[in-house]
């Protein structure tokens, strides 16, 4: 089985206790997210970012925007996004009648208009309506073609498309799916492998070094929503840097705040 060759071992996921980010009494949602991502995985993110000469805040911001900082959703299942137009490319084009019976997407803007139905007589429903909807569509596509379905989902916290499994350091999409299903650490390591091995690497890594977030978003997610994605990454980067600059001894960590909210 082929595995990541660049980051086979590394630091602890979390940063040292004295580097945990602490929040003010009334933090914004962006501050909560940035602190949660850093306090959970900052040790690993910082180490791997340094190897590529990237600022830590850049890595934190990307993970905040791509998946809300999480690799797993409700019930412990890996976060996914099922892409109808990719499933059409990998399977539907050769099985057009069956595909169009069960899946829809906008031909002019193929990353939009994603709907599906299990029954030919049923009503089409949105794919992108939460993780339950993503998994229902994926599981149905999986029943038609396992490999094509996995090639057509973005996986885990970095939301890497299954068809990019080789650049992420895996010998097959099935290996990637299994690894991403096993731990967030493997997801994070795969992201940094992807930055180095993808065809867009000569442009993607320099874009992150220069903090050209729109350019990075265009290379990483496609041109469709590059401006919006880039702006979100910039805002999260700025939020994280403000929190780090304001870090003081004592106070509450994001974990303390979350525990208090659960008790309310």
Coordinates of N, CA and C in Angstrom, one line a residue, residues 33 51 57 149 152 197 203-204 228 246 249 263:
X33 N -13.8 29.7 15.6 CA -13.4 28.8 14.7 C -11.8 28.7 14.6
X51 N 7.7 23.3 6.8 CA 8.5 22.5 5.9 C 8.3 23.1 4.4
X57 N -0.5 30.7 10.0 CA -1.8 31.2 9.8 C -2.4 30.9 8.5
X149 N -17.8 6.7 -7.7 CA -18.4 7.5 -6.7 C -17.3 8.1 -5.8
X152 N -15.5 11.0 -7.1 CA -16.4 12.1 -7.2 C -16.7 12.9 -5.9
X197 N 2.6 17.7 -4.6 CA 2.6 16.7 -5.7 C 1.6 17.0 -6.8
X203 N 2.3 26.6 -8.8 CA 1.6 27.9 -8.7 C 0.9 28.0 -7.3
X204 N 0.5 26.8 -6.8 CA -0.3 26.8 -5.5 C 0.5 27.2 -4.3
X228 N -14.8 34.6 -3.7 CA -15.5 34.4 -2.4 C -14.6 33.5 -1.5
X246 N -2.8 38.9 20.2 CA -3.4 39.3 21.5 C -3.3 38.3 22.6
X249 N -1.2 35.2 28.8 CA -1.3 34.1 29.8 C -2.6 34.1 30.5
X263 N -22.9 23.4 29.2 CA -23.6 23.4 30.5 C -24.7 24.3 30.6

